[in-house]
PDB file of C-alpha atoms in Angstrom:
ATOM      1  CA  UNK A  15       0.000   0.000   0.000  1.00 85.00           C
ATOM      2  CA  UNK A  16       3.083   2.245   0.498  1.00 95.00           C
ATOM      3  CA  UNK A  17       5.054   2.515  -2.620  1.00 96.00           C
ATOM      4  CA  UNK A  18       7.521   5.306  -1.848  1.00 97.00           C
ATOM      5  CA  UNK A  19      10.207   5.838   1.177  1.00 98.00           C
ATOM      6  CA  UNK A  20      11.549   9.522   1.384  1.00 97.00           C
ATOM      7  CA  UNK A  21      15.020   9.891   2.809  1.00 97.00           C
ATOM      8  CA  UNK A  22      16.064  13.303   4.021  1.00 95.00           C
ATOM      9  CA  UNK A  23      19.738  12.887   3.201  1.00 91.00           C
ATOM     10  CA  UNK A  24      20.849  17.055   3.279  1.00 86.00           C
ATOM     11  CA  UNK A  25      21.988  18.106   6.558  1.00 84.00           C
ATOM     12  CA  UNK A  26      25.362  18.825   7.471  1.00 81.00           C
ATOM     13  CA  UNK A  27      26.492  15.635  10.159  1.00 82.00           C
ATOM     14  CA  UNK A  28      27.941  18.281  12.078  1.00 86.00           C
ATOM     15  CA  UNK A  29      28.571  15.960  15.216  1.00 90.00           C
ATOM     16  CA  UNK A  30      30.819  14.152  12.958  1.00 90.00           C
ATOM     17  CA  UNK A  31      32.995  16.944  11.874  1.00 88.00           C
ATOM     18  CA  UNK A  32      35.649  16.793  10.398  1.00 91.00           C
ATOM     19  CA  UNK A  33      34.790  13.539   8.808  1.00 88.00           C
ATOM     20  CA  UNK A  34      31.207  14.919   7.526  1.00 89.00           C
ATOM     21  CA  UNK A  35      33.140  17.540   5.555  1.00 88.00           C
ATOM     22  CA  UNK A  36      33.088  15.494   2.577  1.00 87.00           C
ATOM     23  CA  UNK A  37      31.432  12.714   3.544  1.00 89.00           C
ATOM     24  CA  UNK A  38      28.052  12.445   4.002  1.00 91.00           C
ATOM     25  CA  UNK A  39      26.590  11.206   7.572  1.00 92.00           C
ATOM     26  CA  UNK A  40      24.332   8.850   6.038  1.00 94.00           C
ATOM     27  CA  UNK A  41      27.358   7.254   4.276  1.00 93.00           C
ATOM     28  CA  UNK A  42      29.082   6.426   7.321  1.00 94.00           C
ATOM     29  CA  UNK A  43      29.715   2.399   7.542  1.00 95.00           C
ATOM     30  CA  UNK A  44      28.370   0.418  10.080  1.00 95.00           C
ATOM     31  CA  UNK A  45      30.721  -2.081   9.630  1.00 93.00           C
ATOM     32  CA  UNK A  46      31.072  -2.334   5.464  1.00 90.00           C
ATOM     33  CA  UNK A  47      27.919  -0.952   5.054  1.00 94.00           C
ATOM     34  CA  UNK A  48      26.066   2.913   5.053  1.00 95.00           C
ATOM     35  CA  UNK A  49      23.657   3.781   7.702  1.00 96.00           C
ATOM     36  CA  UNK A  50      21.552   4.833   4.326  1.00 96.00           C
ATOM     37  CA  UNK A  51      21.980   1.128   2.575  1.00 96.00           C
ATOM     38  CA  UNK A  52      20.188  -0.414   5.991  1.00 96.00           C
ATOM     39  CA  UNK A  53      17.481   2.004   5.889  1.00 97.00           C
ATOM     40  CA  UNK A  54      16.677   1.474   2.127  1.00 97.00           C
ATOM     41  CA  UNK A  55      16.588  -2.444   3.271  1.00 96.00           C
ATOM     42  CA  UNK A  56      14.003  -1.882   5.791  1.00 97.00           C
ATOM     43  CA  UNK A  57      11.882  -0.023   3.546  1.00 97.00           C
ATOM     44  CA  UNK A  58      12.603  -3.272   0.950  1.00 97.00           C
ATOM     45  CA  UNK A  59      11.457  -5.167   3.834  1.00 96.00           C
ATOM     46  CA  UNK A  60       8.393  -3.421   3.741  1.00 96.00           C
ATOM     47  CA  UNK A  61       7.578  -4.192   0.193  1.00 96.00           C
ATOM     48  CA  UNK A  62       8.771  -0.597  -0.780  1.00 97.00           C
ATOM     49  CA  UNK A  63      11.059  -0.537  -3.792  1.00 97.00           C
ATOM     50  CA  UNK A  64      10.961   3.234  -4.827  1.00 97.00           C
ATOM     51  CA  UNK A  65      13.481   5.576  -2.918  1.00 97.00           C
ATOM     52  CA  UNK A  66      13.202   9.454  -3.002  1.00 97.00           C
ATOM     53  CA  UNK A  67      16.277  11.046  -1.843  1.00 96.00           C
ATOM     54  CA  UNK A  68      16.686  14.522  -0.603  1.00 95.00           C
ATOM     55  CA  UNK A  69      20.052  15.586  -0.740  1.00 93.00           C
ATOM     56  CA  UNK A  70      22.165  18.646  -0.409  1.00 87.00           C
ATOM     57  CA  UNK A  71      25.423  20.059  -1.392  1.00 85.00           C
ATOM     58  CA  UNK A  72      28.666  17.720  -1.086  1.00 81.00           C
ATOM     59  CA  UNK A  73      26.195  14.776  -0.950  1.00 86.00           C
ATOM     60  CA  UNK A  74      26.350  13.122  -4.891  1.00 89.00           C
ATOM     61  CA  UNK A  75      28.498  10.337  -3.430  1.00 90.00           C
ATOM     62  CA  UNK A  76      25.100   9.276  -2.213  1.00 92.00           C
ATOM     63  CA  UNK A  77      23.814   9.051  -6.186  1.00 92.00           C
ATOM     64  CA  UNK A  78      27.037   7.438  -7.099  1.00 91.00           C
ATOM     65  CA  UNK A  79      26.546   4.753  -4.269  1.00 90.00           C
ATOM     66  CA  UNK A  80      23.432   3.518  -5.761  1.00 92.00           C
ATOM     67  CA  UNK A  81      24.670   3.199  -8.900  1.00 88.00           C
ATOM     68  CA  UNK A  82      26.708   0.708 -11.063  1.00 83.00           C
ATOM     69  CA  UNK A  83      30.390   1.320 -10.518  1.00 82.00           C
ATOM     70  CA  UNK A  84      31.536  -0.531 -14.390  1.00 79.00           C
ATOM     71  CA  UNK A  85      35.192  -0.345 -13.287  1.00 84.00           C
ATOM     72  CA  UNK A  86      34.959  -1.922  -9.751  1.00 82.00           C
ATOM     73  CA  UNK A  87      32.572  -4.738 -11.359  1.00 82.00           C
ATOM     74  CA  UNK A  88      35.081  -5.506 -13.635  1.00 75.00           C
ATOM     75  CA  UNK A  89      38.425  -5.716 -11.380  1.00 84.00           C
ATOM     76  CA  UNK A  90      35.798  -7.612  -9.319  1.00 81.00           C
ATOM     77  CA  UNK A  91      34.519 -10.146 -11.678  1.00 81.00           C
ATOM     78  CA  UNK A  92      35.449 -13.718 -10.893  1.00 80.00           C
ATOM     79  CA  UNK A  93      37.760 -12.914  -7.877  1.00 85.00           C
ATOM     80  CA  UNK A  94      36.838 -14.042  -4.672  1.00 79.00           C
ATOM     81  CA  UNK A  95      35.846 -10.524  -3.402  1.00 80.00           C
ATOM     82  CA  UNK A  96      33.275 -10.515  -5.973  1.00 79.00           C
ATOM     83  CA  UNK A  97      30.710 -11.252  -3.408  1.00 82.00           C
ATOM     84  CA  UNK A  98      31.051  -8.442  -1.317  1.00 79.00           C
ATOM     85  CA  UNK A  99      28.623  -6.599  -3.932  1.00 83.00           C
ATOM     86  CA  UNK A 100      26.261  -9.018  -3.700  1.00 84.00           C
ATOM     87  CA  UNK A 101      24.059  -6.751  -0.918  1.00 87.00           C
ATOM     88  CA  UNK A 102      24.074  -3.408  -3.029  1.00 89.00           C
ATOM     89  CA  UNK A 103      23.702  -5.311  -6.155  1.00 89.00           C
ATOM     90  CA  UNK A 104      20.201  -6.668  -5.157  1.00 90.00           C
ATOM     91  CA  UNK A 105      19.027  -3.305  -4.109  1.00 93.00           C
ATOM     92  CA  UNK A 106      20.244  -1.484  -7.385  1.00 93.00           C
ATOM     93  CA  UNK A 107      18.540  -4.461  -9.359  1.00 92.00           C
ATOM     94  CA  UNK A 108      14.730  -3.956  -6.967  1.00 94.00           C
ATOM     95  CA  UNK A 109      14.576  -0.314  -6.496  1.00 95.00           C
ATOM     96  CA  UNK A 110      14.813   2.697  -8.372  1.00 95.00           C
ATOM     97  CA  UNK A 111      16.185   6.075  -6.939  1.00 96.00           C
ATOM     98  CA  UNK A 112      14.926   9.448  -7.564  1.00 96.00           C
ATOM     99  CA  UNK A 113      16.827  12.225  -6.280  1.00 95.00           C
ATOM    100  CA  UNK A 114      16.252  16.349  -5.551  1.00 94.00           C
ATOM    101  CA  UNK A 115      18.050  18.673  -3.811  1.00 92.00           C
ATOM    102  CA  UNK A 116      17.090  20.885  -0.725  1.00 91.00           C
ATOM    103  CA  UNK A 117      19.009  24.758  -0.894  1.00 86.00           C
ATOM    104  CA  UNK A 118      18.419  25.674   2.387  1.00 85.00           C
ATOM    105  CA  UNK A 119      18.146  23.684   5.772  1.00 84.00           C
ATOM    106  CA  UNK A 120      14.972  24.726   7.391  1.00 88.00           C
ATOM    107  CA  UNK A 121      14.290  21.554   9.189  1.00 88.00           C
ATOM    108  CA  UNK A 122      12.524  18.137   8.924  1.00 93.00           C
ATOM    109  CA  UNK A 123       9.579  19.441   8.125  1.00 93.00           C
ATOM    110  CA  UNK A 124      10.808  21.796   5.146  1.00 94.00           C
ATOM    111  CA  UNK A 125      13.345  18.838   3.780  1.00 94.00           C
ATOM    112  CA  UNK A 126       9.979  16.624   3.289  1.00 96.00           C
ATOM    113  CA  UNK A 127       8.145  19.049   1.892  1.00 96.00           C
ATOM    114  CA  UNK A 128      10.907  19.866  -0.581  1.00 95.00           C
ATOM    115  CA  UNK A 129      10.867  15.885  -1.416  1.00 95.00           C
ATOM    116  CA  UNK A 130       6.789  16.564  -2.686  1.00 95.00           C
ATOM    117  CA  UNK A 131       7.383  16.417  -6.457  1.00 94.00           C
ATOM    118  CA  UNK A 132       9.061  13.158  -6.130  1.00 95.00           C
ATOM    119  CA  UNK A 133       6.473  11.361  -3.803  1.00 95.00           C
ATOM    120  CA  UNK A 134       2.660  13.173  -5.303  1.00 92.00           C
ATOM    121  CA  UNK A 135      -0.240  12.320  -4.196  1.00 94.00           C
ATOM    122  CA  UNK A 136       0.018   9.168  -2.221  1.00 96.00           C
ATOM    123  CA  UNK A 137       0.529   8.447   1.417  1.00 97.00           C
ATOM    124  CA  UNK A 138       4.677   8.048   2.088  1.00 98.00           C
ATOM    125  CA  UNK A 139       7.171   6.697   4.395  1.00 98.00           C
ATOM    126  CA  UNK A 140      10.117   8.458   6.304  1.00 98.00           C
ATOM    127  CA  UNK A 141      13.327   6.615   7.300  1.00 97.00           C
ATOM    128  CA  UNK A 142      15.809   9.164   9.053  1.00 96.00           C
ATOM    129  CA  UNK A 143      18.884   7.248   8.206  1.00 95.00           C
ATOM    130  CA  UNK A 144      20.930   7.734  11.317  1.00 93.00           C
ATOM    131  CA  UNK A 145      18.411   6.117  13.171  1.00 95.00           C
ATOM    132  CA  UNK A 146      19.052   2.726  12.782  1.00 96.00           C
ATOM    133  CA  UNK A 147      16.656   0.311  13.762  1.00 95.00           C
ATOM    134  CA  UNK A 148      18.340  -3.374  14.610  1.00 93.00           C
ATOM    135  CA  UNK A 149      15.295  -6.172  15.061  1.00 87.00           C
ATOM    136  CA  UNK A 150      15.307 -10.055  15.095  1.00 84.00           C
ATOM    137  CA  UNK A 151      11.949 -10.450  13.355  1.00 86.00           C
ATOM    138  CA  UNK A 152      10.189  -7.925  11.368  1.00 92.00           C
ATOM    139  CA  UNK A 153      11.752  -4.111  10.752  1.00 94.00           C
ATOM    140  CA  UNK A 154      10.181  -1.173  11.868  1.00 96.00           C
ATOM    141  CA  UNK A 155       8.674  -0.158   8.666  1.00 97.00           C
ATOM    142  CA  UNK A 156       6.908  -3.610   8.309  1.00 96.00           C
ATOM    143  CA  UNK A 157       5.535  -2.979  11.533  1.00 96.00           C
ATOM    144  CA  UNK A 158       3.653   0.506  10.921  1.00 96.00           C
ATOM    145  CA  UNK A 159       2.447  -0.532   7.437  1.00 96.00           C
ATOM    146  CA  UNK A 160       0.673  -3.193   8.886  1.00 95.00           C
ATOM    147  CA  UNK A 161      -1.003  -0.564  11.439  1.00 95.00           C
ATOM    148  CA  UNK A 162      -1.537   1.923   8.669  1.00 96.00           C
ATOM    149  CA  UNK A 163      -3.098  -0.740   6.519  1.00 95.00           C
ATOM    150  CA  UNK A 164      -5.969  -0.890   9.267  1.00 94.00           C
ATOM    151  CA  UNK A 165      -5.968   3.028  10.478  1.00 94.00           C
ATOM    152  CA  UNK A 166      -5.040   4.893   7.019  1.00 94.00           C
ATOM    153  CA  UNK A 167      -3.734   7.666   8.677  1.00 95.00           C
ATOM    154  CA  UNK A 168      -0.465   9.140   9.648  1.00 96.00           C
ATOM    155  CA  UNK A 169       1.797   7.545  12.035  1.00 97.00           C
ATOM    156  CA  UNK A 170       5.071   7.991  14.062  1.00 97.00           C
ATOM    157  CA  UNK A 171       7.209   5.443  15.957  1.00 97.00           C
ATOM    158  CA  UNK A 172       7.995   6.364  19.409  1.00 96.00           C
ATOM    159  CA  UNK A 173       9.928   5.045  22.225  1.00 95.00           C
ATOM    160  CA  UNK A 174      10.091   5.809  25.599  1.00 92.00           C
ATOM    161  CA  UNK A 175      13.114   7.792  26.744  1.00 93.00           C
ATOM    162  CA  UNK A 176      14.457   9.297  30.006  1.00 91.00           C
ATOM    163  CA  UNK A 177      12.952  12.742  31.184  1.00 90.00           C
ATOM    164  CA  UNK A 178      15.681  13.987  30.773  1.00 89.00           C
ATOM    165  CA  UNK A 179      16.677  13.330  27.265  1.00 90.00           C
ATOM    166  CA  UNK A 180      13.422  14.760  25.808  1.00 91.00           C
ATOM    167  CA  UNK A 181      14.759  18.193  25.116  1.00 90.00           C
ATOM    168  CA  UNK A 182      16.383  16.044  21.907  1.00 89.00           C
ATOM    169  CA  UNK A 183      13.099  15.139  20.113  1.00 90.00           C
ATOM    170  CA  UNK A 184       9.647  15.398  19.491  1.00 90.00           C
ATOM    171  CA  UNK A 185       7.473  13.928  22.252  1.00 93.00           C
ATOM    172  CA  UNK A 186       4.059  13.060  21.884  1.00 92.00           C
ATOM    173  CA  UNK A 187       0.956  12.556  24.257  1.00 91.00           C
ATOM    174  CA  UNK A 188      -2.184  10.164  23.481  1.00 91.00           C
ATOM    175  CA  UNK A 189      -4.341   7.787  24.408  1.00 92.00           C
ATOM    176  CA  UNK A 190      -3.990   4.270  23.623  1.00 91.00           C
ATOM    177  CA  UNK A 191      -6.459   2.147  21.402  1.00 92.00           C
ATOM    178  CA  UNK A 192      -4.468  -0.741  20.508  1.00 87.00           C
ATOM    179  CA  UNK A 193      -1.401  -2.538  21.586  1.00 87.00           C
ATOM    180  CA  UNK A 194       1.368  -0.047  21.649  1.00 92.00           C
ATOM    181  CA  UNK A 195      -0.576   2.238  19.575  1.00 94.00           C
ATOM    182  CA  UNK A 196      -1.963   5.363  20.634  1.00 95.00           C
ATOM    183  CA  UNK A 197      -4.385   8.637  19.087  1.00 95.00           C
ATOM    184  CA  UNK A 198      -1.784  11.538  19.546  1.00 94.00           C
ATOM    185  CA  UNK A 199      -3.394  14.086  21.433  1.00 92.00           C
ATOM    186  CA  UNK A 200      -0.491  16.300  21.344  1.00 92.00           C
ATOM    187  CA  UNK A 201       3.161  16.952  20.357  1.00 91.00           C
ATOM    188  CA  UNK A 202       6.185  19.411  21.131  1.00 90.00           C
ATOM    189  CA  UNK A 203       9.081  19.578  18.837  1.00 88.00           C
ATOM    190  CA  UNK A 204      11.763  19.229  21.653  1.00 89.00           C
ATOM    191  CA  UNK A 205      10.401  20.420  25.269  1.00 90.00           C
ATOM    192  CA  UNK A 206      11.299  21.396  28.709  1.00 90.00           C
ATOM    193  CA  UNK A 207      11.324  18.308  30.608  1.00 88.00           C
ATOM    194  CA  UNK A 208       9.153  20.559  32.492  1.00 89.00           C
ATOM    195  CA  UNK A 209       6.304  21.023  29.597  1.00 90.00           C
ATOM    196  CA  UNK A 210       6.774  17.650  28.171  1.00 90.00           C
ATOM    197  CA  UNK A 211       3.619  15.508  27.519  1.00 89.00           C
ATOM    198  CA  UNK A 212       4.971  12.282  28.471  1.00 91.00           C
ATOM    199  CA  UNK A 213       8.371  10.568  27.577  1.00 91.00           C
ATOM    200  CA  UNK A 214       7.284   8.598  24.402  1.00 94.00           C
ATOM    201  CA  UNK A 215       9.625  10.742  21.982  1.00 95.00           C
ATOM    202  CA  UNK A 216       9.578  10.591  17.944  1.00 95.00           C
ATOM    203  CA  UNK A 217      12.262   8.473  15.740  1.00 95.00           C
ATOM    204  CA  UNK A 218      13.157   8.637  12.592  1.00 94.00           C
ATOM    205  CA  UNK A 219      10.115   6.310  10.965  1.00 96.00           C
ATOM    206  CA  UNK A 220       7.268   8.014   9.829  1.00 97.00           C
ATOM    207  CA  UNK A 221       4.114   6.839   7.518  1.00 97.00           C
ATOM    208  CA  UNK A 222       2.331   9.937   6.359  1.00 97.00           C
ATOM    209  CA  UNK A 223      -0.705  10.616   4.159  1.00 96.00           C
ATOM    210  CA  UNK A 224      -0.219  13.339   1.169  1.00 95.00           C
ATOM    211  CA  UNK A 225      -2.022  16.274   2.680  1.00 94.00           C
ATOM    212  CA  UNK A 226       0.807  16.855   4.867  1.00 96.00           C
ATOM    213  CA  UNK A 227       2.225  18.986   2.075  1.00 96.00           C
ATOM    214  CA  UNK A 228      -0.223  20.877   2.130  1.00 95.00           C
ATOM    215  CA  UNK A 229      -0.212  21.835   5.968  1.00 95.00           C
ATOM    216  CA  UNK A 230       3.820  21.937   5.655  1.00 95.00           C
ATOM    217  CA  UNK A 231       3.015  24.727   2.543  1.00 93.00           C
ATOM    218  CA  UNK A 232       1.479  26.806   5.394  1.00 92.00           C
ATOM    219  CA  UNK A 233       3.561  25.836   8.522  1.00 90.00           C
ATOM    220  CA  UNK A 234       5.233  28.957  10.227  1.00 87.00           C
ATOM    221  CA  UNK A 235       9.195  28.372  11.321  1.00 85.00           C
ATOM    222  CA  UNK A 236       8.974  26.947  15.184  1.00 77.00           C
ATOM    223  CA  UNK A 237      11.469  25.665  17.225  1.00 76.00           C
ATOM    224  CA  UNK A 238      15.163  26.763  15.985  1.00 76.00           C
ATOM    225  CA  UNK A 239      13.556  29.117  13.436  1.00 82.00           C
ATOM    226  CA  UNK A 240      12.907  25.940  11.493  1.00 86.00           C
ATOM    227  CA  UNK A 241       9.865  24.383   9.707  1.00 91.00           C
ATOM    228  CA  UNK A 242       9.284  21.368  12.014  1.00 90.00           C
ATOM    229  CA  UNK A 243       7.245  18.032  11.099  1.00 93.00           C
ATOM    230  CA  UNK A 244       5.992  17.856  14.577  1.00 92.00           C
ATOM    231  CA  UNK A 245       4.192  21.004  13.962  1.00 92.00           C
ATOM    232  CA  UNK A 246       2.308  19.672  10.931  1.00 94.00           C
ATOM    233  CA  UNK A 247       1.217  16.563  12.533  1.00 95.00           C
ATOM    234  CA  UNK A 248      -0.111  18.433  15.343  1.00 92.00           C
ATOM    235  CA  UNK A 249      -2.490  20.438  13.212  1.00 92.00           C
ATOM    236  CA  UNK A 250      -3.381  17.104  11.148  1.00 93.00           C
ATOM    237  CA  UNK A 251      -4.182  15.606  14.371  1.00 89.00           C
ATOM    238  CA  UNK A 252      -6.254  18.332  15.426  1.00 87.00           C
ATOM    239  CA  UNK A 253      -7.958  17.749  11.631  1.00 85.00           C
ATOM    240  CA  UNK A 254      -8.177  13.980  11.935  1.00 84.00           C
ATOM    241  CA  UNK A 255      -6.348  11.214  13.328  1.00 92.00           C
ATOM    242  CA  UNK A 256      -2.312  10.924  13.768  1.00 95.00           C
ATOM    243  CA  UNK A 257      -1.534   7.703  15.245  1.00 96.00           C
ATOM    244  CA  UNK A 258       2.299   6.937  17.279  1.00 96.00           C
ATOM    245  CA  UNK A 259       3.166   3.382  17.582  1.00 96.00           C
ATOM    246  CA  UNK A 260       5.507   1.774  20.196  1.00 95.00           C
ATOM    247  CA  UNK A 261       7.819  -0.420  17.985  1.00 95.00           C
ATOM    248  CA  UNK A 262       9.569  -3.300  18.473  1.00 94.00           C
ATOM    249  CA  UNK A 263      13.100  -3.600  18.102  1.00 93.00           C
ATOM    250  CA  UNK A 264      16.276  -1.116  19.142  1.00 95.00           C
ATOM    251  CA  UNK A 265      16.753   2.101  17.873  1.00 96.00           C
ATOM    252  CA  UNK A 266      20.390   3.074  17.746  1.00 96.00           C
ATOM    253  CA  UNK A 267      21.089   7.141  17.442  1.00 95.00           C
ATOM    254  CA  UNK A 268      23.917   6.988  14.798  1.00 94.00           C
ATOM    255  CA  UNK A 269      24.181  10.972  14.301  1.00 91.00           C
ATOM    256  CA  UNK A 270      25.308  10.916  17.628  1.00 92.00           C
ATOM    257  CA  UNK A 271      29.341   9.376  18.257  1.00 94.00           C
ATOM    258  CA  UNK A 272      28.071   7.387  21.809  1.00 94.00           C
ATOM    259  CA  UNK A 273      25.329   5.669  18.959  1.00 95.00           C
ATOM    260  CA  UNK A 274      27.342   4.957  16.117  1.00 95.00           C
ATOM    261  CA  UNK A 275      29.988   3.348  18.242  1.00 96.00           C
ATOM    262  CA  UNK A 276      27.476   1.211  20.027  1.00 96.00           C
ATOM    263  CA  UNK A 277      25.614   0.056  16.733  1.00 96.00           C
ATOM    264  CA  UNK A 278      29.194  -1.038  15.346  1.00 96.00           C
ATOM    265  CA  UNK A 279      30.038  -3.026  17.800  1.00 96.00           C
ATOM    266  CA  UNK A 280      26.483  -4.634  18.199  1.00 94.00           C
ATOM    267  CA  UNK A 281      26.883  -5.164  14.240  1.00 93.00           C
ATOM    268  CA  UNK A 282      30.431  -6.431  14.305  1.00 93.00           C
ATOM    269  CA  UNK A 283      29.210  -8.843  17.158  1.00 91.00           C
ATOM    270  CA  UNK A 284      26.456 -10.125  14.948  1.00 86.00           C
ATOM    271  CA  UNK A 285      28.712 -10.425  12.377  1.00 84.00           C
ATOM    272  CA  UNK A 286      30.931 -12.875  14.021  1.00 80.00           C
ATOM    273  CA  UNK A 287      28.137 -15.387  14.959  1.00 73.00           C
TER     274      UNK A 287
END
C-alpha cells in the first residue's frame, strides 16, 4: 500500500565533523555498510522498492553509491571478493532512486516538503537514516504498514526515553487504542522536561498521508527558526487522526558518536556469529 520511502539525506552531520566535511553522515559504515543502505533495506522489507532522496550540497556520493560502478565490477569479476557486492547489487537491481536537492536547511519538516514532487499524491514513508533500527523479526517499517493498513492515517514510531533526554526530540501525548498504539493528542518539537507531555519521543520512521504537504506549505518556522514536522502533525491531528506506535526492536542514534559506536560493535558482534 506504500510505494515510496523519502530519505532526508541534506543536513550537514555536524557531530561528525571533520569527517562529515566530505562525507556524508548517512554514508558512514556500520561495519562495510552505510547507515543509508540499511534504511533502504528496511523499507525493501516493507515491500517498498521506490526511494526518493533529498540531498544537499557535497552529498552526490550518495547518487554514485546507488549506482553501477563498471570499473569496480570488472576488477571484481570472478575474484573471490566478488561477493562483497552481492548486498548493493540486489538493491540497485529492486529499487529505483529518484533524487532532488534541498538549498536551504529549514528543518525536517521543510526537507519533506521539498521531497513533494518526487512522492505526489500518495501516502509516504520516512526513514531518518541515522536512526538505525536493529530487530530479530520484522523491521520497523513492516511494523507501521501493517497498522496503517488498518488506520489509514499518519503515524510515528515512538519510544520511551528518560525525562531527561526529551529536550532532543519530538514527544508526543495520546491515548492508547491498541497494543502499543496510541491517538496523539499532542506533540512538542523538543520540550522542557518541564512542559513535556509524556516521555514517548519521535524516531526517525514516519508513515504519512499526502495532505501533509499541504499543511507543511502553510507551517510557520517553530522551534530553531525551522519548519518542524511535529508542527504539521499536530495540526493534522487536530484535523483527523495521527496515530504513534511503540515499535519493536532497538533504535540506535547513529548521528550521535556514543550511537554509532554502540551500533558497530552490536553489528560487528552479529557479524561474528
Amino acid at each position: 500500500m506504500i510505494k515510496k520511502c523519502l530519505f532526508p539525506a541534506a543536513g550537514y552531520g555536524t557531530r561528525f565533523l571533520p569527517a562529515t566535511k566530505t562525507t556524508p553522515k548517512e554514508m558512514l559504515p556500520i561495519i562495510n555498510k552505510p547507515l543509508i543502505q540499511y534504511g533502504v533495506e528496511e523499507a525493501m522489507e516493507a515491500g517498498i522498492y521506490n526511494m526518493a532522496i533529498v540531498t544537499g550540497r557535497g552529498k552526490r556520493s550518495l547518487e554514485d553509491y546507488f549506482d553501477i560502478n563498471y570499473e569496480l565490477e570488472h576488477q571484481l569479476k570472478g575474484t573471490s571478493k566478488e561477493n562483497m557486492l552481492k548486498d548493493i547489487r540486489h538493491v540497485l537491481e529492486a529499487c529505483t532512486f529518484s533524487y532532488t536537492r534541498q538549498m536551504e536547511m529549514k528543518g525536517l519538516g521543510h526537507a519533506i516538503l521539498v521531497g513533494e514532487n518526487l512522492v505526489g499524491n500518495e501516502p509516504f514513508a520516512v526513514i531518518l537514516s541515522d536512526d538505525l533500527c536493529d530487530n530479530d523479526g520484522e523491521g520497523v517499517l513492516s511494523q507501521m504498514c501493517r497498522i496503517y493498513a488498518k488506520y489509514r492515517c499518519s503515524i510515528v514510531a515512538v519510544e520511551e526515553v528518560e525525562l531527561e533526554e526529551v529536550s532532543k526530540y519530538g514527544v508526543i501525548s495520546g491515548r492508547k487504542i491498541d497494543e502499543d498504539v496510541f491517538v496523539v493528542d499532542n506533540m512538542i518539537e523538543k520540550p522542557s522536561k518541564e512542559e513535556a507531555p509524556s516521555n514517548l519521543a519521535i524516531i526517525g520512521r514516519y508513515i504519512l498521508t499526502p495532505d501533509i504537504f499541504e499543511i507543511l506549505h502553510r507551517t510557520k518556522p517553530g522551534k530553531n527558526g525551522e519548519i518542524q514536522i511535529t508542527d504539521a502533525l499536530l495540526e493534522q491531528c487536530k484535523k483527523g487522526m495521527v496515530l504513534a506506535y511503540k515499535f519493536k526492536g532497538v533504535r540506535y542514534d547513529c548521528g550521535s558518536v556514543d550511537g554509532f559506536v554502540q551500533a558497530t560493535n552490536v553489528f560487528y558482534d552479529k557479524l561474528k556469529k
